[in-house]
Coordinates of C-alpha atoms in Angstrom, one line a residue:
M167 CA 1.9 19.1 25.8
A168 CA 0.6 20.4 29.1
T169 CA -2.2 22.9 28.6
A170 CA -2.5 26.0 30.7
S171 CA -6.1 25.4 31.4
A172 CA -9.0 23.2 30.5
S173 CA -10.7 25.9 28.5
F174 CA -13.0 25.1 25.6
K175 CA -11.4 24.8 22.2
S176 CA -13.0 24.8 18.9
R177 CA -12.6 22.1 16.3
E178 CA -10.1 24.2 14.3
D179 CA -8.0 25.0 17.4
H180 CA -8.0 21.4 18.4
R181 CA -6.9 20.3 14.9
K182 CA -4.1 22.9 15.0
Q183 CA -3.0 21.7 18.4
L184 CA -2.7 18.1 17.2
E185 CA -0.7 19.2 14.1
L186 CA 1.7 21.2 16.3
E187 CA 2.2 18.2 18.6
E188 CA 2.9 15.9 15.6
A189 CA 5.4 18.5 14.2
R190 CA 7.1 18.7 17.6
K191 CA 7.4 14.9 17.8
A192 CA 8.8 14.8 14.2
G193 CA 11.4 17.5 15.0
L194 CA 9.9 20.0 12.6
A195 CA 8.8 22.5 15.3
P196 CA 10.7 23.6 18.4
A197 CA 9.8 21.9 21.7
E198 CA 7.6 23.7 24.2
V199 CA 9.2 25.7 27.0
D200 CA 8.1 25.7 30.6
E201 CA 8.2 28.5 33.2
D202 CA 11.9 28.1 33.9
G203 CA 12.8 28.2 30.2
K204 CA 13.5 24.4 29.9
E205 CA 12.3 22.4 26.9
I206 CA 9.5 19.9 27.5
N207 CA 10.0 16.5 25.7
P208 CA 7.2 16.2 23.2
H209 CA 7.1 12.4 23.6
I210 CA 5.9 12.7 27.2
P211 CA 2.3 11.3 27.3
Q212 CA -0.5 13.8 27.9
Y213 CA -1.7 12.2 31.2
M214 CA 1.8 12.9 32.6
S215 CA 2.3 16.3 31.1
S216 CA -1.1 17.8 31.9
A217 CA -1.3 19.4 35.4
P218 CA -4.3 18.7 37.6
W219 CA -7.0 21.3 37.6
Y220 CA -6.6 22.2 41.3
L221 CA -3.0 23.5 40.7
N222 CA -4.3 26.3 38.5
A223 CA -1.4 26.1 36.1
E224 CA -1.2 29.1 33.9
R225 CA 1.6 27.9 31.7
P226 CA 2.7 24.4 30.6
S227 CA 5.1 22.9 33.1
L228 CA 6.3 19.6 34.6
K229 CA 6.6 20.9 38.2
H230 CA 3.7 18.7 39.2
Q231 CA 5.7 15.6 38.4
R232 CA 8.6 16.7 40.7
K233 CA 8.8 16.5 44.4
W234 CA 7.7 20.0 45.2
K235 CA 6.7 19.3 48.8
S236 CA 10.2 18.6 50.1
D237 CA 11.2 18.7 53.8
P238 CA 13.9 21.3 54.4
N239 CA 15.0 19.6 57.6
Y240 CA 15.6 16.3 55.9
T241 CA 19.2 15.1 55.7
K242 CA 20.9 12.4 53.8
S243 CA 23.6 11.8 56.4
W244 CA 24.4 8.4 57.7
Y245 CA 25.8 6.7 60.7
D246 CA 29.5 7.2 61.3
R247 CA 30.5 3.6 61.5
G248 CA 33.2 2.7 64.0
A249 CA 33.6 6.2 65.4
K250 CA 34.6 6.6 69.0
I251 CA 34.0 9.6 71.2
Y252 CA 35.5 9.1 74.7
Q253 CA 37.6 6.4 76.4
A254 CA 37.5 6.3 80.2
D255 CA 40.4 5.3 82.6
R256 CA 38.3 3.4 85.1
Y257 CA 34.9 1.7 85.2
R258 CA 31.8 3.9 85.5
K259 CA 28.5 3.0 87.0
G260 CA 26.0 1.8 84.5
A261 CA 28.6 0.9 81.9
C262 CA 29.0 -2.5 80.2
E263 CA 30.2 -5.1 82.7
N264 CA 32.3 -6.8 79.9
C265 CA 34.2 -3.9 78.2
G266 CA 33.3 -0.8 80.3
A267 CA 31.7 1.3 77.5
M268 CA 28.7 3.4 78.5
T269 CA 26.8 3.1 75.1
H270 CA 25.6 -0.5 75.5
D271 CA 25.0 -3.2 78.1
K272 CA 26.6 -6.6 78.6
K273 CA 23.9 -8.3 76.5
S274 CA 24.6 -6.1 73.5
C275 CA 28.4 -6.1 73.8
M276 CA 30.1 -7.1 70.5
E277 CA 33.7 -7.6 72.1
R278 CA 35.2 -10.9 73.1
P279 CA 33.7 -12.0 76.5
R280 CA 36.4 -11.5 79.1
K281 CA 37.2 -14.0 81.8
V282 CA 37.0 -11.2 84.3
G283 CA 35.0 -8.2 83.2
A284 CA 36.0 -4.6 83.2
K285 CA 33.6 -4.0 86.1
W286 CA 35.9 -5.9 88.4
T287 CA 39.3 -5.2 86.9
S288 CA 38.8 -1.5 85.8
M289 CA 41.4 -2.2 83.1
H290 CA 41.3 -1.9 79.3
I291 CA 38.1 0.1 79.3
A292 CA 36.7 0.2 75.8
P293 CA 35.9 3.6 74.3
D294 CA 32.3 4.8 73.9
E295 CA 30.7 4.5 70.4
K296 CA 29.2 7.5 68.6
I297 CA 25.4 7.3 68.9
E298 CA 23.4 9.1 66.1
T299 CA 19.6 9.3 65.4
F300 CA 18.2 10.2 62.0
E301 CA 14.6 10.6 60.9
L302 CA 14.6 8.9 57.6
D303 CA 11.7 8.9 55.1
Y304 CA 10.4 5.9 53.3
D305 CA 13.1 5.9 50.5
G306 CA 15.9 6.7 53.0
K307 CA 15.1 3.6 55.1
R308 CA 15.2 1.3 52.0
D309 CA 18.2 2.9 50.2
R310 CA 20.8 0.1 50.1
W311 CA 23.5 2.6 49.0
N312 CA 22.9 5.2 51.7
G313 CA 26.1 5.8 53.6
Y314 CA 28.3 4.2 51.0
D315 CA 31.8 5.8 50.7
A316 CA 32.9 5.9 47.1
S317 CA 36.5 6.4 48.1
A318 CA 36.5 2.8 49.5
Y319 CA 36.4 1.4 45.9
F320 CA 40.0 2.6 45.3
R321 CA 41.1 -0.3 47.4
V322 CA 39.5 -2.7 44.9
I323 CA 41.1 -0.9 42.0
E324 CA 44.5 -1.0 43.6
Q325 CA 44.1 -4.7 44.3
Y326 CA 43.3 -5.5 40.6
E327 CA 46.1 -3.3 39.4
A328 CA 48.6 -5.1 41.6
R329 CA 47.4 -8.4 40.3
D330 CA 47.7 -7.3 36.7
E331 CA 51.2 -6.0 37.3
A332 CA 52.3 -9.3 38.8
R333 CA 50.9 -11.1 35.9
R334 CA 52.8 -8.9 33.4
K335 CA 56.1 -9.5 35.3
Y336 CA 55.5 -13.2 35.3
L337 CA 54.8 -13.2 31.5
K338 CA 57.9 -11.2 30.9
E339 CA 60.1 -13.6 32.9
E340 CA 58.6 -16.6 31.1
Q341 CA 59.3 -14.9 27.8
L342 CA 63.0 -14.2 28.7
K343 CA 63.4 -17.8 29.9
N344 CA 62.0 -19.3 26.7
L345 CA 64.2 -17.0 24.7
E346 CA 67.3 -18.3 26.5
E347 CA 66.3 -21.9 25.9
K348 CA 65.7 -21.1 22.2
N349 CA 69.2 -19.7 21.9
N350 CA 70.7 -22.8 23.5
K351 CA 68.8 -25.2 21.3
K352 CA 69.0 -23.8 17.8
D353 CA 69.3 -27.2 16.2
D354 CA 66.0 -28.5 17.5
K355 CA 63.4 -27.5 14.9
D356 CA 60.4 -29.1 16.6
S357 CA 61.1 -27.4 19.8
G358 CA 61.8 -24.2 17.9
S359 CA 58.3 -24.4 16.3
D360 CA 56.8 -25.1 19.7
D361 CA 58.7 -22.1 21.1
D362 CA 57.4 -19.9 18.4
D363 CA 53.9 -20.9 19.4
D364 CA 54.7 -20.2 23.0
D365 CA 56.1 -16.8 22.0
D366 CA 53.0 -16.0 20.1
F367 CA 51.0 -16.9 23.2
L368 CA 53.2 -14.9 25.5
K369 CA 53.4 -11.9 23.3
V370 CA 49.7 -11.2 23.7
D371 CA 49.3 -7.7 25.1
E372 CA 46.7 -7.0 27.7
A373 CA 45.6 -3.8 26.0
K374 CA 44.9 -5.8 22.7
V375 CA 42.9 -8.4 24.6
D376 CA 40.8 -5.7 26.2
E377 CA 40.4 -3.9 22.9
S378 CA 39.2 -7.1 21.2
K379 CA 36.7 -7.7 23.9
Q380 CA 35.4 -4.2 23.3
M381 CA 34.9 -4.7 19.6
D382 CA 31.7 -6.8 20.0
F383 CA 29.8 -3.7 21.1
A384 CA 26.8 -4.7 19.0
K385 CA 26.6 -8.2 20.4
V386 CA 23.4 -9.1 22.1
E387 CA 23.8 -11.2 25.2
K388 CA 20.7 -13.2 26.0
R389 CA 20.0 -14.4 29.6
V390 CA 17.4 -17.2 29.7
R391 CA 15.6 -18.2 32.9
T392 CA 16.6 -15.3 35.0
T393 CA 15.4 -14.6 38.5
G394 CA 12.9 -12.0 37.1
G395 CA 11.5 -14.6 34.8
G396 CA 11.6 -14.9 31.0
S397 CA 14.5 -14.1 28.7
T398 CA 16.1 -10.8 28.3
G399 CA 18.4 -9.3 25.7
T400 CA 21.0 -6.7 26.5
V401 CA 23.1 -4.6 24.2
R402 CA 26.6 -4.0 25.5
N403 CA 27.2 -0.6 23.9
L404 CA 25.2 1.5 21.5
R405 CA 28.1 3.1 19.7
I406 CA 31.9 3.1 19.5
R407 CA 33.3 5.4 22.2
E408 CA 35.7 7.0 19.7
D409 CA 32.8 8.2 17.5
T410 CA 31.4 11.7 18.1
A411 CA 27.9 11.8 19.3
K412 CA 25.4 13.2 16.8
Y413 CA 24.2 16.0 19.1
L414 CA 27.9 17.2 19.3
L415 CA 28.4 17.7 15.6
N416 CA 26.7 21.1 15.6
L417 CA 26.2 22.9 18.9
D418 CA 24.0 25.6 17.3
V419 CA 20.6 25.6 19.0
N420 CA 18.8 26.3 15.7
S421 CA 20.5 23.4 13.9
A422 CA 18.9 20.0 13.4
Y423 CA 16.6 18.9 16.2
Y424 CA 17.8 16.1 18.4
D425 CA 15.3 13.9 20.4
P426 CA 17.1 12.6 23.5
K427 CA 14.5 10.0 24.2
T428 CA 14.6 8.2 20.9
R429 CA 18.2 9.4 20.2
S430 CA 17.2 10.4 16.7
M431 CA 18.2 13.4 14.5
R432 CA 16.3 13.3 11.3
E433 CA 17.9 16.3 9.5
D434 CA 21.6 16.8 8.6
P435 CA 23.3 18.7 11.4
V436 CA 26.0 20.1 9.2
P437 CA 24.5 20.5 5.7
D438 CA 27.1 23.0 4.4
S439 CA 30.1 20.8 5.1
D440 CA 31.9 18.5 2.5
P441 CA 29.8 15.3 2.0
N442 CA 33.0 13.3 1.4
E443 CA 34.3 14.2 4.9
K444 CA 31.2 13.7 7.1
F445 CA 30.1 10.3 8.2
Y446 CA 26.6 11.2 9.4
E447 CA 23.9 12.9 7.3
G448 CA 20.9 12.5 9.5
D449 CA 18.5 9.6 10.1
N450 CA 16.4 10.4 7.0
Q451 CA 19.3 9.6 4.8
N452 CA 19.0 5.9 5.8
R453 CA 15.3 5.9 5.2
V454 CA 15.6 6.9 1.5
S455 CA 18.5 4.6 0.5
G456 CA 19.3 0.9 0.4
Q457 CA 16.7 -1.7 1.5
A458 CA 14.7 0.9 3.4
L459 CA 13.5 2.4 0.2
E460 CA 12.7 -1.0 -1.3
F461 CA 10.7 -1.8 1.8
K462 CA 8.8 1.5 1.6
Q463 CA 7.9 0.7 -2.1
L464 CA 6.7 -2.7 -1.1
N465 CA 4.4 -1.2 1.6
I466 CA 3.0 1.3 -0.9
H467 CA 2.3 -1.4 -3.4
A468 CA 0.5 -3.5 -0.8
W469 CA -1.7 -0.6 0.2
E470 CA -2.6 0.3 -3.4
A471 CA -3.3 -3.3 -4.3
F472 CA -5.6 -3.7 -1.2
E473 CA -7.5 -0.5 -2.1
K474 CA -8.0 -2.0 -5.6
G475 CA -9.6 -5.1 -4.2
Q476 CA -6.7 -7.6 -3.9
D477 CA -6.5 -9.7 -0.8
I478 CA -3.0 -8.7 0.3
H479 CA -1.7 -7.7 3.7
M480 CA 2.0 -6.8 4.3
Q481 CA 2.0 -7.8 8.0
A482 CA -0.3 -10.8 7.8
A483 CA 1.4 -12.4 4.7
P484 CA 4.7 -10.7 4.0
S485 CA 6.0 -13.5 1.7
Q486 CA 2.9 -13.3 -0.5
A487 CA 3.1 -9.5 -0.6
E488 CA 6.8 -9.7 -1.7
L489 CA 6.0 -12.3 -4.4
L490 CA 3.1 -10.2 -5.8
F491 CA 5.4 -7.2 -5.8
K492 CA 8.1 -9.0 -7.8
N493 CA 5.5 -10.3 -10.3
Y494 CA 4.1 -6.7 -10.6
K495 CA 7.6 -5.4 -11.4
I496 CA 8.1 -8.1 -14.0
I497 CA 4.8 -7.4 -15.7
K498 CA 5.4 -3.7 -15.6
D499 CA 8.8 -4.0 -17.3
K500 CA 7.2 -6.2 -20.0
L501 CA 4.5 -3.6 -20.7
K502 CA 7.1 -0.8 -20.7
N503 CA 9.3 -2.7 -23.2
K504 CA 6.3 -3.5 -25.3
T505 CA 5.2 0.2 -25.4
K506 CA 8.8 1.2 -26.2
D507 CA 9.0 -1.3 -29.1
T508 CA 5.7 -0.1 -30.5
I509 CA 6.8 3.5 -30.4
M510 CA 10.2 2.6 -32.0
E511 CA 8.5 0.5 -34.7
K512 CA 6.2 3.4 -35.6
Y513 CA 8.5 6.3 -35.4
G514 CA 11.9 4.7 -35.5
N515 CA 14.9 4.9 -33.2
A516 CA 17.3 7.8 -33.7
A517 CA 19.9 6.3 -31.3
S518 CA 20.1 2.9 -33.1
E519 CA 23.2 1.8 -35.0
E520 CA 21.2 1.3 -38.3
A521 CA 22.2 3.6 -41.2
L522 CA 19.6 6.3 -41.9
P523 CA 18.3 6.8 -45.4
R524 CA 20.2 9.2 -47.6
E525 CA 17.2 11.4 -48.0
L526 CA 16.8 11.9 -44.3
L527 CA 20.6 12.0 -43.6
L528 CA 21.6 14.6 -46.2
G529 CA 18.2 16.1 -47.0
Q530 CA 18.5 15.2 -50.8
S531 CA 16.0 13.7 -53.1
E532 CA 15.4 13.4 -56.9
R533 CA 12.4 15.7 -56.8
E534 CA 13.0 19.2 -58.0
I535 CA 11.6 21.9 -55.8
E536 CA 11.9 25.6 -56.5
Y537 CA 12.1 28.2 -53.7
D538 CA 12.0 32.0 -53.6
R539 CA 14.4 34.3 -51.8
A540 CA 12.4 34.2 -48.6
G541 CA 12.5 30.3 -48.5
R542 CA 8.9 29.8 -49.6
I543 CA 8.1 26.9 -52.0
I544 CA 7.1 28.2 -55.5
R545 CA 6.5 24.9 -57.2
G546 CA 7.5 21.3 -57.1
Q547 CA 6.0 20.5 -53.7
E548 CA 2.8 21.6 -52.1
A549 CA 3.2 23.1 -48.7
A550 CA 2.0 20.6 -46.1
L551 CA -0.5 21.9 -43.7
P552 CA 0.4 21.4 -40.1
K553 CA -1.6 18.7 -38.4
S554 CA -2.8 18.9 -34.9
K555 CA -2.1 16.5 -32.1
Y556 CA -5.6 15.1 -32.3
E557 CA -6.8 12.4 -34.8
E558 CA -7.8 13.8 -38.1
D559 CA -10.2 12.5 -40.8
V560 CA -11.7 9.9 -38.5
Y561 CA -15.4 9.4 -39.2
I562 CA -17.6 7.6 -36.8
N563 CA -21.2 6.4 -36.8
N564 CA -21.6 6.5 -40.6
H565 CA -20.8 10.2 -40.8
T566 CA -18.9 11.6 -43.8
T567 CA -17.7 14.7 -42.0
V568 CA -16.1 15.3 -38.7
W569 CA -17.6 16.8 -35.6
G570 CA -17.4 20.6 -35.7
S571 CA -17.8 21.0 -39.5
W572 CA -21.2 22.7 -39.1
W573 CA -22.3 25.6 -36.9
K574 CA -25.7 27.0 -36.2
D575 CA -27.4 28.9 -33.4
H576 CA -24.3 28.7 -31.2
Q577 CA -24.0 25.0 -31.5
W578 CA -21.5 22.7 -33.3
G579 CA -22.6 19.7 -35.3
Y580 CA -22.0 17.4 -38.3
K581 CA -22.3 19.0 -41.8
C582 CA -23.5 15.8 -43.5
C583 CA -26.7 15.4 -41.4
K584 CA -26.8 18.7 -39.5
Q585 CA -27.1 17.1 -36.1
T586 CA -25.9 18.8 -33.0
I587 CA -25.6 15.7 -30.8
R588 CA -21.9 14.5 -30.6
N589 CA -22.2 10.7 -30.8
S590 CA -25.4 10.5 -32.9
Y591 CA -25.8 8.2 -35.9
C592 CA -25.7 9.9 -39.3
T593 CA -29.2 10.0 -41.0
G594 CA -28.0 11.8 -44.2
S595 CA -30.3 13.9 -46.3
A596 CA -33.5 12.2 -44.9
G597 CA -32.5 13.4 -41.5
I598 CA -32.0 17.0 -42.8
E599 CA -35.5 16.9 -44.4
A600 CA -37.1 15.5 -41.2
A601 CA -35.4 18.1 -39.1
E602 CA -36.6 20.9 -41.4
A603 CA -40.2 19.5 -41.3
A604 CA -40.1 19.3 -37.5
T605 CA -38.8 22.8 -37.3
K606 CA -41.5 24.1 -39.6
L607 CA -44.2 22.3 -37.7
L608 CA -42.9 23.6 -34.4
K609 CA -43.1 27.2 -35.7
T610 CA -46.6 26.7 -37.0
N611 CA -47.8 25.3 -33.6
M612 CA -46.1 28.2 -31.8
A613 CA -47.9 30.8 -34.0
R614 CA -51.2 29.1 -33.5
K615 CA -50.7 29.1 -29.8
E616 CA -49.8 32.7 -29.7
A617 CA -53.0 33.5 -31.7
T618 CA -55.1 31.5 -29.4
D619 CA -53.7 33.1 -26.3
D620 CA -54.7 36.6 -27.6
M621 CA -58.4 35.6 -27.8
P622 CA -59.5 33.9 -24.6
V623 CA -62.2 31.3 -24.9
Q624 CA -65.6 32.2 -23.4
H625 CA -67.2 29.2 -21.8
E626 CA -70.9 29.1 -21.5
E627 CA -72.0 28.7 -17.9
K628 CA -74.2 25.7 -17.8
R629 CA -76.9 25.4 -15.1
H630 CA -76.8 22.1 -13.4
A631 CA -79.7 20.7 -11.5
T632 CA -79.0 19.9 -7.9
W633 CA -79.4 16.2 -8.4
G634 CA -76.5 16.2 -11.0
T635 CA -78.3 16.5 -14.3
E636 CA -78.3 19.5 -16.5
V637 CA -81.2 21.8 -16.1
P638 CA -83.3 21.8 -19.3
D639 CA -83.9 25.1 -20.9
D640 CA -87.7 24.7 -20.8
L641 CA -87.8 24.1 -17.0
V642 CA -90.2 26.5 -15.2
L643 CA -90.4 26.5 -11.4
D644 CA -93.6 27.3 -9.6
K645 CA -93.1 30.2 -7.3
R646 CA -95.7 29.1 -4.8
L647 CA -94.3 25.6 -4.6
L648 CA -90.8 27.0 -4.3
A649 CA -91.8 29.2 -1.3
E650 CA -93.3 26.2 0.4
A651 CA -90.2 24.2 -0.2
L652 CA -88.1 26.9 1.3
K653 CA -90.3 27.0 4.3
K654 CA -90.0 23.2 4.7
E655 CA -86.2 23.4 4.4
D656 CA -86.0 26.0 7.2
E657 CA -88.1 23.8 9.5
R658 CA -85.9 20.8 8.7
K659 CA -82.7 22.7 9.5
K660 CA -84.3 23.8 12.9
E661 CA -85.0 20.1 13.7
E662 CA -81.4 19.3 12.9
R663 CA -80.1 21.9 15.3
D664 CA -82.4 20.8 18.1
E665 CA -82.7 17.0 18.3
R666 CA -85.3 17.1 21.1
K667 CA -87.9 18.7 18.8
R668 CA -87.7 15.9 16.3
K669 CA -90.8 13.7 16.2
Y670 CA -90.7 10.0 16.8
N671 CA -92.8 9.0 13.8
V672 CA -91.1 10.5 10.9
K673 CA -92.8 10.3 7.5
W674 CA -90.3 9.5 4.8
E675 CA -91.0 10.8 1.3
D676 CA -88.7 9.7 -1.5
E677 CA -90.4 11.9 -4.1
V678 CA -88.3 15.0 -4.7
T679 CA -89.6 17.8 -6.9
A680 CA -87.6 20.3 -8.8
E681 CA -88.8 23.0 -6.3
D682 CA -87.5 21.0 -3.3
M683 CA -84.1 20.5 -4.9
E684 CA -83.9 24.2 -5.8
A685 CA -84.8 25.1 -2.2
Y686 CA -82.1 22.7 -0.9
R687 CA -79.6 24.3 -3.2
M688 CA -80.5 27.8 -2.1
K689 CA -80.3 27.0 1.6
K690 CA -77.2 24.9 1.4
I691 CA -74.1 26.4 3.2
H692 CA -71.1 26.6 1.0
H693 CA -67.7 26.4 2.8
D694 CA -66.1 28.9 0.5
D695 CA -68.9 31.4 1.1
P696 CA -67.4 34.5 3.0
M697 CA -70.9 35.3 4.5
K698 CA -71.7 31.8 5.8
D699 CA -71.1 32.9 9.4
F700 CA -73.9 35.5 9.1
L701 CA -76.7 33.3 7.8
H702 CA -78.0 32.2 11.2

C-alpha cells in the first residue's frame, strides 16, 4: 500500500513488504489503516495508493486521491423554476411592453403576444420572475441532474399504480362475466373448455408475473451494435434478494475477511455452527470440491508433464492436455492394479473369500514340537532367526560372501577375497596373495625410504668450465696469463660502458684460452649476488 516515505529499503525488507501485500490481498492479513482509522483496500494499485513526494505523507493514506482543495463558498443550489417575487398593479417604466414584467424585455418575453400590450392598457400585469446567479464549477455546469426534485417522481408512481388498479378491476369484471356465462351454458362442453382456458388466463396474478420475471436473475442480456460500439453483456442481479449477504453472516470484525471489491470471502464466516444448517462455507469450499478440484489436478499434471519434457500446454491446447491426463490416469490405474496383483500373488490376500489352509487357520500341523514352561522350543523345530528387511544371501560379482562379512583397519569388506571396495569383482585366494605381496612390498619400500632419509646424500661439487665442459682435474692455469686476461676483461667492460671510446677498427680474435674464460667467469655479474651493486 501507500508508503510513508520513499526511504531506502533492503532486499529483505522489500521481500517482507511484498509478502505482506500478497497476504492482505488473499485475506490472510488485516488491511492497512490510514490516519482516520479507515481500512485501505489492498487491491488498489500502487500508483494510486502512493502519495506524491511533495505532500510529505508520514503515514499511508488516500487523502491525496480525494478533493482536499474544496471551495467552502461553493453551493449546489439551483434555480427556483417558475418562482414569482412581485406583481405590480400598473405598468412601470422599463418593463416588458407585452406583459409588464420588469425582469425581461419584449424580445425575451415568453407569454402570448397581446393585441394591445400592457404598456398601453396597464391591465393584467405579469408578475416578476425570481432572478438568481450562481458561480458553478466545471462539474456543476455539466451536471444533468442538478436541480432535480426527487419528489416529482411520485407523480409517475401514482400514474402507474392507477393504471395497474384499473387493469385489475377490468380483469375482475371480465372474470365475473365469464363465470355467469359458464353457469348459463353448462351443457356446452366446448365452450366450457374454452372458458376454462379463459379462466386460467384471467386468474394470472400480477404478483406472480412479477415474481417469474425476477427468477431469471442470472440471465445475461446481450446488446449488440449499441451506440457505444461493440456488444455488451449485463447481468440483471448478482444474487437473490432473499438471501443473506455473506458479509452479514458474522458481524465480528475478527471473523473471516471480506473483500468488497471482488466480493469474495475465502474462509468460513461461521465455522462453529452446524454444517447441516448453513448454506455458505466460504469461497475456498468451492475450490476444493466438484469440477474445480478436477481442473486443478489437470493443471498440475500439465505443469509436471511440461517440466519432464512433454510438449503440453493447458491454455494453448486444452483438449490435448485433457486427453493426455485421461490416458495418464488409465495407465496409472493399470500399474496400480498390476502391483496389487503381484503383491497378492506373492503374499496372498487375507480379505479374499478363499478358504485358508487348516494349518494357518487353526495353527495345527502333524509335526511334534516340545515347549518348556516359558514357551521356548526345546526340540522338534529349530528357532527361526529373524530376517531383516534387506535382501539376504544375495551374492554379486562372483563373491561367495556378502558385503560386510570382513572387517580390518576400520573398513568393511568381503571375506572371500578381503577387498574393501563395495562393487569390486571377486578375485579369490589369488587376490588375497597379491594383496599381501603388495602390502609387504609397500612396507619394505617405506622402510628403505626412512633409512635413506636419515643419511643425506653428499653430492660432489663438480667444477665446470665456463664454456660448458667439465674442467679436467689436471688443468693448471698460468697466473701471469690469468692476470693479463683479467686486465683485458676490465678494459672491455669500460668500453661497453662508454661507446665513444670504442675504436672503429676492432680486431676479432676467436681463440679463447682457459685463462680468458676464467677471467670472464670471475668478472661476470651474477643477478643473485647480494654485493653486485658494490662492484663498480
